[in-house]
Amino acid sequence: MPTCPAPVRPLDAAVAGELTAAATWLLADHGSAASPGLLAALPEACTRLSDEVRYALRPVDTTDGLFVLRGLHLDDAGLGPTPGHWSTAGDSGALWDVILLIVSAVMGTPIAWDGQQDGRFVHNIVPSPGHESEQTGASSSVLLAPHTEDAFHPGRAHLLLLCCMRNHDDIATTAASIRRASLDDGDVEQLKRSVVPILPDDAYEQARQFPGPPAPVPTLFGTPQGLTLRFDPAYTPLDDADSAWRAAYRRLEDELARVSVAVSLEPGDVLVVDNDIVVHGRVPFRARYDGTDRWLKRASARVEGRPTRPPAEHEEHGYGQAALTAWSR
């Protein structure tokens, strides 16, 4: 698997300084990154950003489906220890929460979930004791299988942002673009069929208890710009599908593995992933739980009116899970 060939968008000192200053001002004015007032102030704050900042934060524009923003400075010594669980993170690294919120607000509309990390718009992704072998961001000892974020839900993000707070061990995020994969027409047609559902992952306890029947969904969808996908094999009941569909799905998994890259993020890096084009995961590692483990922050954004998903998604129940938007919370 290649290491870090992902496109890098370097931020010059002026752009990085302006972005950091805007976040500092918002945080000082509202006191907390989770403040409803701060969320409401985001649109106006974004209008004051220069054209240079907006250009740096333009959408993903290559078939890689991702890029790394690099140039923001992070002081590891002043950050404090890596939290042992998202629920104990509090306001640790709050300035970076606001930076992520600004970036996601320039690119789209920040979203959160009722049933995940107390409805916060920025999540802390840290290894947690007792969760080592789960297929969630709290795991460590297992490969986090490639997937599209929140694939079970029709209101999932179009863009996923991962900000590296700490990564002393160079633990790689994996990524693979469907537009780099080679699939024959027969496999594409198989995977456009709605055969089996994608179930909520273990991070959504309430959604996993939803009593309604799960709805089958397509894995691939065609657009004028190319294929998009909805993919989470760890939470897809593959054995319920017919043999032709399963064979096509296996070939898709093989192709995504073939084109996968390993992106080793540096502190201050922000990885921006097009969630309709790219599956992402993480290599296994041994967590120490000593305050120095890998620590990412995660934000999600929806781009309204983007024609990258089948219209039938509007009829899905989403397992009763409500997506919250920053402007209307």
Backbone as numpy.savetxt, mean C-alpha at the origin, in Angstrom:
# Nx Ny Nz CAx CAy CAz Cx Cy Cz
16.16 -12.69 -7.89 15.32 -11.50 -7.89 16.20 -10.26 -7.89
16.08 -9.35 -8.88 16.91 -8.15 -8.89 16.69 -7.31 -7.64
17.72 -6.57 -7.22 17.61 -5.72 -6.04 17.59 -4.25 -6.44
16.51 -3.60 -6.09 16.31 -2.15 -6.22 16.57 -1.57 -7.60
15.98 -2.12 -8.66 16.00 -1.43 -9.94 14.81 -0.50 -10.09
14.05 -0.31 -9.00 12.86 0.53 -9.08 13.24 1.96 -9.47
12.40 2.61 -10.29 12.69 4.00 -10.63 12.76 4.87 -9.37
13.75 5.73 -9.31 13.92 6.64 -8.18 13.67 8.06 -8.65
12.83 8.79 -7.93 12.62 10.21 -8.19 13.34 10.99 -7.09
14.49 11.51 -7.39 15.22 12.26 -6.35 14.55 13.61 -6.10
14.41 13.95 -4.83 13.89 15.26 -4.44 15.07 16.17 -4.15
15.14 17.32 -4.82 16.24 18.23 -4.49 15.98 18.86 -3.14
16.99 19.54 -2.62 16.91 20.06 -1.25 15.76 21.05 -1.09
15.48 21.84 -2.12 14.41 22.84 -2.02 13.04 22.17 -1.93
12.80 21.16 -2.76 11.53 20.46 -2.75 11.35 19.69 -1.44
12.40 18.98 -1.01 12.31 18.25 0.25 12.08 19.21 1.42
12.74 20.35 1.40 12.56 21.33 2.46 11.16 21.91 2.49
10.58 22.18 1.31 9.23 22.73 1.25 8.20 21.71 1.76
8.37 20.46 1.36 7.45 19.42 1.80 7.53 19.22 3.32
8.74 19.21 3.86 8.92 19.04 5.30 8.38 20.25 6.06
8.59 21.44 5.52 8.09 22.65 6.19 6.57 22.67 6.23
5.93 22.25 5.13 4.47 22.21 5.11 3.94 21.23 6.15
4.59 20.08 6.28 4.17 19.09 7.28 4.40 19.61 8.69
5.52 20.28 8.91 5.83 20.83 10.23 4.80 21.87 10.64
4.42 22.71 9.71 3.42 23.75 9.98 2.07 23.14 10.32
1.64 22.15 9.55 0.35 21.51 9.82 0.33 20.83 11.18
1.42 20.13 11.50 1.48 19.43 12.77 1.49 20.41 13.94
2.23 21.50 13.81 2.27 22.50 14.88 0.91 23.17 15.06
0.20 23.37 13.97 -1.08 24.07 14.02 -2.19 23.20 14.61
-2.09 21.87 14.44 -3.20 20.99 14.84 -2.83 20.00 15.94
-1.55 19.86 16.26 -1.16 19.09 17.42 -1.01 17.60 17.24
-1.71 17.02 16.29 -1.65 15.57 16.08 -1.90 15.26 14.62
-1.19 14.24 14.10 -1.41 13.82 12.72 -2.79 13.22 12.52
-3.42 12.76 13.61 -4.75 12.15 13.53 -5.87 13.16 13.77
-5.53 14.42 13.91 -6.55 15.44 14.18 -7.49 15.62 13.00
-8.82 15.62 13.25 -9.77 15.91 12.16 -9.50 17.27 11.52
-9.04 18.24 12.33 -8.75 19.56 11.78 -7.60 19.52 10.80
-6.58 18.71 11.11 -5.45 18.58 10.18 -5.91 17.93 8.87
-6.72 16.89 8.98 -7.21 16.24 7.77 -8.01 17.22 6.91
-8.84 18.03 7.56 -9.65 19.00 6.82 -8.80 20.09 6.19
-7.65 20.38 6.79 -6.78 21.44 6.28 -5.89 20.98 5.13
-5.83 19.68 4.90 -4.92 19.16 3.87 -5.16 19.75 2.48
-6.42 19.80 1.98 -6.59 20.31 0.60 -6.04 21.72 0.41
-6.30 22.62 1.37 -5.81 23.99 1.23 -4.29 24.02 1.32
-3.74 23.23 2.24 -2.27 23.19 2.37 -1.63 22.72 1.07
-2.28 21.78 0.40 -1.71 21.26 -0.86 -1.75 22.31 -1.97
-2.76 23.19 -1.95 -2.83 24.22 -2.98 -1.69 25.22 -2.86
-1.09 25.32 -1.68 0.00 26.27 -1.47 1.36 25.70 -1.87
1.41 24.44 -2.21 2.67 23.84 -2.61 3.09 24.34 -3.99
4.37 24.44 -4.21 4.89 24.95 -5.49 4.68 23.94 -6.61
4.80 24.43 -7.83 4.71 23.56 -9.00 5.81 22.50 -8.98
6.97 22.86 -8.42 8.08 21.91 -8.36 7.73 20.71 -7.47
7.08 20.97 -6.34 6.66 19.87 -5.46 5.59 19.03 -6.15
4.64 19.69 -6.78 3.56 18.94 -7.45 4.11 18.08 -8.59
5.11 18.58 -9.30 5.70 17.79 -10.37 6.41 16.57 -9.80
7.11 16.76 -8.70 7.80 15.63 -8.07 6.81 14.57 -7.61
5.59 14.99 -7.27 4.57 14.06 -6.77 3.55 13.70 -7.84
3.95 13.78 -9.12 3.05 13.39 -10.21 2.79 11.88 -10.15
1.74 11.40 -10.82 1.38 9.98 -10.74 2.47 9.05 -11.29
2.33 7.78 -10.94 3.18 6.74 -11.53 3.01 6.79 -13.04
4.12 6.80 -13.78 4.02 7.01 -15.22 4.87 6.04 -16.03
5.21 4.88 -15.46 5.95 3.86 -16.21 5.27 2.51 -16.02
5.65 1.54 -16.86 5.08 0.21 -16.73 5.56 -0.50 -15.47
6.57 0.03 -14.79 6.99 -0.53 -13.51 5.87 -0.41 -12.48
5.06 0.64 -12.62 3.94 0.84 -11.71 4.34 1.31 -10.33
5.55 1.80 -10.16 6.02 2.26 -8.86 7.21 3.19 -9.02
7.51 3.93 -7.96 8.75 4.69 -7.91 9.07 4.97 -6.44
10.32 5.34 -6.20 10.79 5.69 -4.87 11.11 7.18 -4.84
10.41 7.90 -3.94 10.79 9.29 -3.67 11.97 9.26 -2.70
13.07 9.89 -3.08 14.26 9.86 -2.23 14.82 11.27 -2.08
15.17 11.62 -0.87 15.74 12.94 -0.62 15.25 13.58 0.66
14.26 12.98 1.32 13.79 13.47 2.60 14.72 12.96 3.71
15.08 13.84 4.63 16.04 13.48 5.68 15.31 12.97 6.91
15.77 11.84 7.44 15.20 11.26 8.66 16.32 11.02 9.65
16.12 11.51 10.88 17.12 11.35 11.94 16.78 10.12 12.77
17.51 9.04 12.56 17.23 7.79 13.26 17.39 7.95 14.77
18.40 8.68 15.18 18.67 8.82 16.61 17.54 9.52 17.34
16.89 10.46 16.66 15.80 11.21 17.29 14.43 10.58 17.12
14.39 9.44 16.46 13.11 8.83 16.13 12.50 8.07 17.30
13.34 7.53 18.18 12.84 6.68 19.24 12.79 5.23 18.78
12.54 4.31 19.69 12.56 2.88 19.34 11.41 2.48 18.42
11.65 1.47 17.62 10.58 0.88 16.82 9.52 0.33 17.76
8.24 0.70 17.57 7.18 0.17 18.43 7.09 -1.34 18.31
6.64 -2.00 19.37 6.46 -3.44 19.34 5.14 -3.86 18.74
4.23 -2.89 18.53 2.91 -3.17 17.95 2.35 -1.84 17.48
1.52 -1.88 16.44 0.99 -0.61 15.92 0.22 0.16 17.00
-0.44 -0.56 17.91 -1.29 0.10 18.91 -0.49 0.86 19.95
0.82 0.61 20.04 1.66 1.32 21.01 2.46 2.44 20.35
2.29 2.62 19.04 3.09 3.63 18.32 2.71 5.05 18.72
1.42 5.29 19.02 0.98 6.63 19.39 1.33 7.64 18.31
1.97 8.72 18.72 2.37 9.77 17.78 3.85 9.67 17.40
4.45 8.50 17.57 5.85 8.33 17.19 6.01 8.61 15.69
6.98 9.45 15.38 7.19 9.78 13.97 6.05 10.56 13.36
5.36 11.40 14.16 4.15 12.08 13.68 4.42 12.98 12.48
5.59 13.61 12.44 5.90 14.46 11.28 5.83 13.67 10.00
6.27 12.40 10.03 6.27 11.57 8.84 4.85 11.13 8.48
3.97 11.00 9.48 2.56 10.77 9.19 2.03 11.91 8.32
2.37 13.14 8.71 1.85 14.31 7.98 2.48 14.41 6.59
3.78 14.12 6.48 4.40 14.11 5.16 3.69 13.12 4.24
3.42 11.92 4.75 2.70 10.93 3.94 1.31 11.40 3.58
0.63 12.05 4.51 -0.71 12.56 4.22 -0.67 13.62 3.12
0.33 14.49 3.15 0.45 15.51 2.10 0.71 14.85 0.75
1.65 13.91 0.71 1.96 13.23 -0.55 0.73 12.53 -1.10
0.00 11.81 -0.25 -1.19 11.08 -0.73 -2.30 12.04 -1.13
-2.38 13.22 -0.46 -3.43 14.19 -0.81 -3.13 14.88 -2.13
-1.85 15.08 -2.47 -1.51 15.64 -3.77 -1.85 14.64 -4.88
-1.64 13.34 -4.60 -1.85 12.31 -5.61 -3.31 11.86 -5.72
-4.10 12.04 -4.67 -5.48 11.57 -4.67 -6.19 11.97 -3.39
-7.05 11.11 -2.89 -7.78 11.34 -1.65 -7.35 10.30 -0.63
-6.75 10.70 0.49 -6.36 9.72 1.51 -7.56 8.95 2.03
-7.39 7.64 2.23 -8.45 6.82 2.78 -7.94 6.02 3.98
-8.90 5.61 4.81 -8.62 4.76 5.96 -9.76 3.76 6.07
-9.66 2.87 7.09 -10.64 1.81 7.25 -11.14 1.78 8.69
-12.46 1.65 8.83 -13.06 1.53 10.15 -12.39 0.45 10.99
-12.11 -0.69 10.37 -11.69 -1.86 11.11 -10.20 -2.11 11.14
-9.39 -1.13 10.76 -7.94 -1.36 10.74 -7.21 -0.22 11.43
-6.38 -0.56 12.40 -5.56 0.39 13.15 -6.38 1.61 13.60
-7.54 1.32 14.20 -8.40 2.35 14.81 -8.82 3.44 13.83
-8.90 3.12 12.56 -9.36 4.09 11.58 -8.35 5.17 11.25
-7.09 4.98 11.62 -6.07 6.00 11.33 -5.75 6.01 9.84
-5.37 7.20 9.34 -5.06 7.35 7.92 -3.61 6.99 7.60
-2.77 6.91 8.61 -1.40 6.44 8.43 -1.19 5.29 9.40
-0.75 4.15 8.88 -0.54 2.95 9.69 0.95 2.77 9.98
1.23 2.20 11.16 2.59 1.80 11.49 2.73 0.31 11.22
3.71 -0.04 10.38 3.95 -1.44 9.99 5.23 -1.89 10.69
5.05 -2.71 11.71 6.17 -3.19 12.52 5.96 -4.67 12.82
7.06 -5.44 12.99 6.90 -6.83 13.40 6.39 -6.89 14.84
5.48 -7.82 15.11 4.87 -7.89 16.43 4.92 -9.31 16.98
5.28 -9.49 18.24 5.32 -10.83 18.84 3.97 -11.54 18.72
4.02 -12.80 18.34 2.82 -13.60 18.19 2.22 -13.55 16.81
2.72 -12.66 15.94 2.19 -12.50 14.59 3.22 -12.89 13.53
4.28 -13.54 13.92 5.42 -13.78 13.02 5.05 -14.50 11.73
4.07 -15.43 11.78 3.79 -16.26 10.61 2.49 -15.88 9.90
1.88 -14.76 10.26 0.65 -14.32 9.60 0.97 -13.73 8.22
-0.08 -13.66 7.40 0.03 -12.95 6.13 -0.50 -11.53 6.31
0.16 -10.77 7.21 -0.15 -9.36 7.45 1.15 -8.60 7.61
1.06 -7.29 7.69 2.25 -6.47 7.85 2.96 -6.66 9.18
2.29 -7.28 10.16 2.91 -7.52 11.47 3.79 -8.76 11.49
3.84 -9.51 10.40 4.61 -10.75 10.36 6.09 -10.45 10.15
6.90 -11.51 10.23 8.34 -11.34 10.02 8.98 -12.62 9.48
8.71 -13.76 10.09 9.47 -14.98 9.80 9.05 -15.67 8.50
7.96 -15.21 7.88 7.49 -15.82 6.64 7.55 -14.79 5.51
7.60 -15.32 4.29 7.45 -14.45 3.12 6.05 -13.85 3.14
5.95 -12.52 3.09 4.65 -11.88 2.90 4.33 -11.99 1.42
3.36 -12.86 1.10 3.09 -13.21 -0.29 2.70 -11.98 -1.10
3.13 -11.91 -2.36 2.74 -10.79 -3.21 1.23 -10.65 -3.31
0.74 -9.41 -3.21 -0.70 -9.16 -3.21 -0.94 -7.71 -3.58
-2.16 -7.42 -4.00 -2.59 -6.03 -4.09 -3.26 -5.67 -2.77
-3.07 -4.43 -2.34 -3.52 -4.02 -1.02 -5.04 -4.04 -0.91
-5.53 -4.65 0.19 -6.97 -4.71 0.49 -7.77 -5.22 -0.71
-7.25 -6.29 -1.32 -7.86 -6.81 -2.55 -9.30 -7.27 -2.35
-9.69 -7.57 -1.13 -11.05 -8.05 -0.87 -12.11 -6.98 -1.06
-11.70 -5.71 -1.10 -12.68 -4.62 -1.02 -12.77 -3.80 -2.32
-13.99 -3.46 -2.75 -14.12 -2.65 -3.98 -13.64 -1.22 -3.80
-13.55 -0.74 -2.56 -13.09 0.62 -2.32 -11.62 0.71 -1.98
-10.85 -0.33 -2.30 -9.42 -0.34 -2.00 -8.69 0.83 -2.67
-7.52 1.10 -2.16 -6.74 2.23 -2.67 -6.29 2.00 -4.11
-6.17 3.10 -4.85 -5.49 3.06 -6.14 -3.99 3.18 -5.97
-3.57 3.90 -4.93 -2.15 4.13 -4.68 -1.81 3.75 -3.25
-0.70 3.06 -3.08 -0.19 2.67 -1.78 1.15 3.36 -1.57
1.33 3.96 -0.39 2.57 4.67 -0.08 3.19 4.04 1.16
4.46 3.66 1.05 5.20 3.06 2.16 6.42 3.94 2.44
6.47 4.51 3.63 7.58 5.36 4.03 8.48 4.59 4.98
9.75 4.54 4.68 10.71 3.81 5.50 11.19 4.69 6.66
10.91 4.24 7.87 11.39 4.92 9.07 12.73 4.32 9.53
12.80 2.99 9.45 14.00 2.30 9.92 14.12 0.99 9.15
15.33 0.67 8.71 15.56 -0.58 7.98 17.03 -0.95 8.07
17.50 -1.13 9.30 18.93 -1.40 9.53 19.41 -2.66 8.81
18.50 -3.60 8.59 18.88 -4.90 8.04 18.64 -5.00 6.53
18.31 -3.88 5.88 18.07 -3.86 4.42 17.04 -4.92 4.01
15.96 -5.00 4.75 14.89 -5.96 4.45 14.12 -5.44 3.25
13.97 -6.28 2.25 13.42 -5.82 0.97 11.90 -5.94 0.90
11.30 -4.94 0.30 9.92 -5.01 -0.16 9.96 -5.58 -1.58
9.13 -6.57 -1.85 9.08 -7.14 -3.20 7.96 -6.48 -3.99
8.13 -6.40 -5.30 7.12 -5.78 -6.15 7.20 -6.38 -7.55
6.04 -6.52 -8.18 5.99 -7.06 -9.55 4.82 -6.42 -10.29
5.07 -5.96 -11.49 4.06 -5.29 -12.30 3.41 -6.27 -13.28
2.08 -6.26 -13.32 1.38 -7.10 -14.29 1.74 -6.69 -15.71
2.16 -5.45 -15.90 2.49 -4.98 -17.25 3.91 -5.34 -17.67
4.66 -5.97 -16.79 5.94 -6.57 -17.14 5.80 -8.07 -17.42
4.67 -8.64 -17.02 4.46 -10.08 -17.16 4.05 -10.44 -18.58
4.31 -11.68 -18.96 3.92 -12.20 -20.27 2.92 -13.33 -20.06
1.68 -13.10 -20.46 0.62 -14.10 -20.33 0.00 -14.32 -21.70
-0.37 -15.56 -22.01 -1.03 -15.76 -23.30 -2.50 -15.36 -23.19
-3.12 -15.17 -24.34 -4.49 -14.66 -24.37 -5.46 -15.58 -23.65
-5.22 -16.89 -23.73 -6.11 -17.84 -23.07 -6.09 -17.67 -21.56
-4.90 -17.47 -20.98 -4.81 -17.27 -19.54 -5.46 -15.96 -19.12
-5.27 -14.93 -19.93 -5.89 -13.64 -19.61 -7.41 -13.79 -19.59
-7.97 -14.46 -20.59 -9.42 -14.62 -20.64 -9.93 -15.45 -19.46
-9.18 -16.48 -19.08 -9.57 -17.27 -17.90 -9.64 -16.38 -16.66
-8.63 -15.55 -16.47 -8.52 -14.78 -15.24 -9.38 -13.53 -15.23
-10.00 -13.22 -16.35 -11.02 -12.15 -16.36 -12.37 -12.67 -15.87
-12.50 -14.00 -15.75 -13.74 -14.58 -15.24 -13.84 -14.39 -13.73
-15.06 -14.19 -13.24 -15.31 -14.10 -11.80 -15.60 -15.51 -11.29
-14.60 -16.16 -10.72 -14.71 -17.58 -10.36 -14.74 -17.77 -8.85
-13.83 -17.14 -8.12 -13.76 -17.29 -6.67 -13.60 -15.90 -6.03
-13.94 -15.78 -4.75 -13.79 -14.50 -4.07 -12.38 -14.28 -3.54
-12.12 -13.07 -3.08 -10.94 -12.78 -2.27 -11.48 -12.41 -0.89
-11.03 -13.10 0.13 -11.55 -12.93 1.48 -10.75 -11.87 2.24
-11.34 -11.23 3.25 -10.59 -10.26 4.06 -9.40 -10.91 4.75
-8.32 -10.17 4.87 -7.15 -10.74 5.53 -7.27 -10.64 7.04
-6.28 -11.19 7.73 -6.35 -11.32 9.18 -6.33 -9.98 9.91
-5.97 -8.90 9.24 -5.98 -7.60 9.89 -7.39 -7.03 10.04
-8.36 -7.64 9.39 -9.75 -7.15 9.41 -10.64 -8.14 10.15
-10.60 -8.11 11.47 -11.33 -9.10 12.25 -12.84 -8.99 12.04
-13.37 -7.77 12.03 -14.82 -7.59 11.84 -15.26 -8.05 10.46
-14.48 -7.71 9.44 -14.85 -8.10 8.08 -14.86 -9.61 7.92
-13.96 -10.29 8.63 -13.91 -11.75 8.52 -15.12 -12.42 9.15
-15.86 -11.69 9.98 -17.08 -12.23 10.59 -18.34 -11.86 9.81
-18.19 -11.18 8.69 -19.36 -10.71 7.93 -20.20 -11.90 7.47
-21.53 -11.85 7.70 -22.36 -13.03 7.42 -22.75 -13.22 5.96
-22.58 -12.19 5.12 -23.02 -12.31 3.73 -22.13 -13.23 2.93
-22.66 -13.79 1.83 -21.86 -14.70 1.00 -20.77 -13.92 0.26
-19.55 -14.46 0.21 -18.48 -13.79 -0.54 -18.76 -13.84 -2.04
-18.46 -12.74 -2.71 -18.74 -12.63 -4.15 -17.50 -12.96 -4.97
-17.63 -13.84 -5.96 -16.49 -14.09 -6.86 -16.08 -12.81 -7.59
-14.79 -12.63 -7.80 -14.29 -11.44 -8.47 -13.27 -11.84 -9.52
-13.11 -11.04 -10.58 -12.06 -11.35 -11.56 -10.68 -11.00 -11.02
-9.67 -11.69 -11.51 -8.29 -11.40 -11.14 -7.69 -10.33 -12.05
-8.03 -10.38 -13.33 -7.51 -9.43 -14.30 -8.64 -8.62 -14.91
-8.32 -7.40 -15.31 -9.28 -6.52 -15.95 -8.54 -5.72 -17.01
-9.11 -5.62 -18.20 -8.47 -4.90 -19.29 -8.88 -3.43 -19.32
-7.92 -2.55 -19.57 -8.18 -1.12 -19.75 -7.45 -0.66 -21.00
-7.77 0.54 -21.53 -7.03 1.03 -22.70 -5.53 1.17 -22.44
-5.14 1.35 -21.17 -3.72 1.50 -20.85 -3.02 0.16 -20.64
-3.79 -0.92 -20.49 -3.19 -2.22 -20.24 -3.93 -2.96 -19.14
-3.43 -4.14 -18.78 -4.07 -4.96 -17.76 -3.94 -4.35 -16.37
-4.97 -4.54 -15.55 -4.89 -4.29 -14.11 -5.24 -5.59 -13.41
-4.92 -5.66 -12.11 -5.19 -6.91 -11.41 -5.66 -6.66 -9.99
-6.28 -7.70 -9.45 -6.79 -7.76 -8.07 -6.37 -9.13 -7.56
-5.45 -9.16 -6.59 -4.69 -10.39 -6.38 -4.29 -10.55 -4.93
-4.64 -11.67 -4.34 -4.21 -11.99 -2.98 -4.36 -13.49 -2.77
-3.39 -14.27 -3.26 -3.54 -15.73 -3.23 -3.67 -16.30 -1.82
-3.08 -15.63 -0.82 -3.16 -16.15 0.55 -4.59 -16.14 1.08
-5.46 -15.30 0.51 -6.84 -15.20 0.98 -7.84 -15.50 -0.14
-7.40 -16.27 -1.11 -8.27 -16.69 -2.21 -8.47 -18.20 -2.12
-9.72 -18.68 -2.04 -9.96 -20.13 -1.97 -9.74 -20.80 -3.32
-8.48 -20.99 -3.67 -8.12 -21.49 -5.00 -8.68 -22.87 -5.28
-8.82 -23.70 -4.25 -9.31 -25.06 -4.46 -10.77 -25.10 -4.91
-11.49 -23.98 -4.76 -12.89 -23.93 -5.19 -13.03 -23.62 -6.67
-11.94 -23.30 -7.33 -12.00 -22.93 -8.74 -11.85 -24.16 -9.62
-12.25 -24.03 -10.89 -12.09 -25.13 -11.83 -10.62 -25.24 -12.25
-10.27 -26.37 -12.83 -8.87 -26.67 -13.10 -8.25 -25.72 -14.12
-9.02 -25.29 -15.13 -8.47 -24.39 -16.15 -8.11 -23.04 -15.53
-8.99 -22.56 -14.65 -8.73 -21.28 -13.99 -7.54 -21.39 -13.06
-7.45 -22.47 -12.30 -6.34 -22.65 -11.38 -5.01 -22.72 -12.13
-5.00 -23.38 -13.27 -3.77 -23.47 -14.06 -3.34 -22.09 -14.55
-4.30 -21.29 -14.99 -3.97 -19.93 -15.44 -3.47 -19.08 -14.27
-4.06 -19.26 -13.11 -3.65 -18.51 -11.92 -2.22 -18.88 -11.52
-1.90 -20.16 -11.59 -0.53 -20.59 -11.28 0.47 -19.98 -12.24
0.11 -19.91 -13.50 1.02 -19.30 -14.48 1.17 -17.80 -14.22
0.10 -17.14 -13.77 0.21 -15.74 -13.39 1.16 -15.58 -12.21
1.02 -16.44 -11.20 1.93 -16.39 -10.05 3.38 -16.56 -10.50
3.61 -17.50 -11.40 4.97 -17.74 -11.89 5.52 -16.52 -12.63
4.69 -15.89 -13.43 5.13 -14.71 -14.18 5.42 -13.54 -13.25
4.57 -13.34 -12.26 4.83 -12.26 -11.32 6.12 -12.50 -10.54
6.37 -13.77 -10.21 7.63 -14.09 -9.54 8.82 -13.82 -10.47
8.65 -14.10 -11.76 9.75 -13.91 -12.71 10.13 -12.44 -12.84
9.14 -11.55 -12.80 9.42 -10.13 -13.02 9.54 -9.35 -11.70
9.49 -10.08 -10.59 9.54 -9.41 -9.29 10.90 -8.78 -9.04
10.88 -7.64 -8.36 12.10 -6.97 -7.95 12.08 -6.80 -6.43
13.25 -6.66 -5.84 13.37 -6.45 -4.40 13.85 -5.02 -4.17
13.04 -4.24 -3.49 13.33 -2.82 -3.27 13.74 -2.63 -1.82
15.01 -2.34 -1.59 15.51 -2.13 -0.24 15.43 -0.64 0.08
14.45 -0.26 0.89 14.20 1.15 1.17 15.18 1.68 2.22
15.55 2.94 2.03 16.40 3.64 2.98 15.54 4.56 3.84
15.93 4.88 5.06 15.15 5.79 5.89 14.85 7.10 5.16
13.59 7.51 5.19 13.15 8.71 4.48 12.61 8.43 3.09
12.89 7.25 2.54 12.34 6.88 1.23 10.82 6.70 1.33
10.12 7.09 0.28 8.68 6.82 0.16 8.47 6.03 -1.12
8.06 4.78 -0.97 7.74 3.93 -2.12 6.28 4.15 -2.48
6.04 4.55 -3.74 4.68 4.77 -4.24 4.35 3.64 -5.21
3.27 2.92 -4.93 2.90 1.73 -5.70 1.51 1.94 -6.30
1.38 1.69 -7.59 0.07 1.69 -8.24 -0.60 0.35 -7.89
-1.62 0.40 -7.07 -2.25 -0.81 -6.53 -3.11 -1.55 -7.54
-3.29 -0.98 -8.71 -4.02 -1.66 -9.79 -3.08 -2.38 -10.74
-1.78 -2.14 -10.62 -0.80 -2.69 -11.56 0.21 -3.59 -10.86
0.54 -3.28 -9.61 1.67 -3.92 -8.93 1.21 -4.72 -7.72
1.75 -5.93 -7.58 1.63 -6.69 -6.34 2.89 -6.44 -5.52
2.73 -6.38 -4.21 3.88 -6.14 -3.34 3.88 -7.16 -2.21
5.03 -7.35 -1.60 5.17 -8.27 -0.48 6.43 -7.90 0.29
6.99 -8.88 1.00 8.17 -8.62 1.81 8.91 -9.92 2.04
10.23 -9.87 2.02 11.02 -11.07 2.28 10.97 -11.39 3.77
11.23 -12.65 4.16 11.23 -12.99 5.58 12.44 -12.38 6.29
12.29 -12.17 7.60 13.42 -11.71 8.40 13.20 -12.14 9.85
14.24 -12.05 10.65 14.16 -12.42 12.06 14.02 -11.13 12.89
12.87 -10.96 13.50 12.65 -9.78 14.34 13.37 -9.93 15.68
13.93 -8.81 16.16 14.64 -8.83 17.43 13.78 -8.31 18.60
12.81 -7.46 18.26 11.96 -6.84 19.28 12.80 -6.07 20.31
13.80 -5.38 19.83 14.69 -4.63 20.72 14.67 -3.13 20.43
13.68 -2.70 19.65 13.57 -1.28 19.31 14.31 -0.86 18.07
14.97 -1.82 17.38 15.73 -1.47 16.16 15.17 -2.16 14.92
14.04 -2.85 15.03 13.49 -3.58 13.89 12.98 -2.65 12.79
12.79 -3.24 11.64 12.21 -2.54 10.49 10.90 -1.87 10.88
10.72 -0.64 10.36 9.52 0.16 10.68 9.16 0.96 9.44
7.98 0.71 8.94 7.43 1.49 7.83 6.18 2.21 8.29
5.84 3.27 7.61 4.51 3.89 7.73 3.81 3.72 6.39
2.49 3.51 6.46 1.71 3.20 5.26 0.53 4.15 5.14
0.34 4.68 3.95 -0.85 5.48 3.64 -1.45 4.99 2.33
-2.72 5.28 2.16 -3.44 4.84 0.96 -4.20 6.01 0.37
-4.33 6.03 -0.95 -5.06 7.10 -1.62 -5.93 6.53 -2.73
-7.08 7.11 -2.88 -7.99 6.75 -3.95 -8.00 7.89 -4.98
-8.00 7.53 -6.26 -8.04 8.53 -7.34 -9.42 8.44 -7.96
-10.26 9.40 -7.67 -11.66 9.34 -8.08 -11.79 9.35 -9.60
-12.71 8.51 -10.09 -13.01 8.46 -11.52 -11.99 7.72 -12.34
-11.07 7.03 -11.73 -10.04 6.31 -12.47 -10.65 5.04 -13.07
-10.56 4.85 -14.38 -11.26 3.72 -15.03 -10.42 2.44 -15.07
-10.00 1.96 -13.89 -9.10 0.81 -13.86 -9.75 -0.42 -13.24
-11.07 -0.35 -12.97 -11.74 -1.45 -12.29 -13.09 -1.75 -12.94
-13.51 -3.02 -12.88 -14.78 -3.39 -13.51 -15.95 -2.67 -12.86
-16.94 -2.21 -13.65 -18.11 -1.55 -13.06 -18.85 -2.42 -12.06
-18.78 -3.74 -12.21 -19.50 -4.64 -11.30 -19.02 -4.51 -9.85
-17.84 -3.95 -9.63 -17.36 -3.78 -8.26 -18.28 -2.90 -7.43
-19.03 -2.02 -8.08 -19.93 -1.12 -7.34 -21.02 -1.89 -6.61
-21.28 -3.12 -7.02 -22.35 -3.91 -6.40 -21.85 -4.76 -5.23
-20.56 -4.78 -4.95 -20.02 -5.63 -3.89 -20.32 -5.06 -2.50
-20.47 -5.97 -1.54 -20.77 -5.53 -0.17 -19.53 -5.15 0.63
-18.35 -5.52 0.18 -17.13 -5.15 0.90 -17.04 -5.74 2.28
-17.76 -6.83 2.52 -17.74 -7.52 3.81 -18.08 -6.57 4.97
-18.92 -5.58 4.66 -19.37 -4.64 5.68 -18.34 -3.64 6.14
-17.20 -3.61 5.48 -16.11 -2.72 5.88 -16.26 -1.37 5.18
-16.21 -0.30 5.95 -16.39 1.05 5.41 -15.03 1.72 5.20
-14.85 2.26 4.01 -13.66 3.07 3.75 -13.96 4.52 4.12
-13.07 5.14 4.87 -13.23 6.53 5.29 -12.36 7.41 4.41
-12.85 8.60 4.08 -12.04 9.54 3.31 -11.68 10.73 4.18
-10.50 11.27 3.94 -9.97 12.32 4.82 -10.85 13.55 4.85
-11.50 13.87 3.74 -12.25 15.14 3.68 -13.59 15.04 4.39
-14.16 13.85 4.51 -15.55 13.73 5.00 -15.65 13.05 6.35
-14.51 12.75 6.97 -14.56 12.01 8.22 -15.25 12.81 9.31
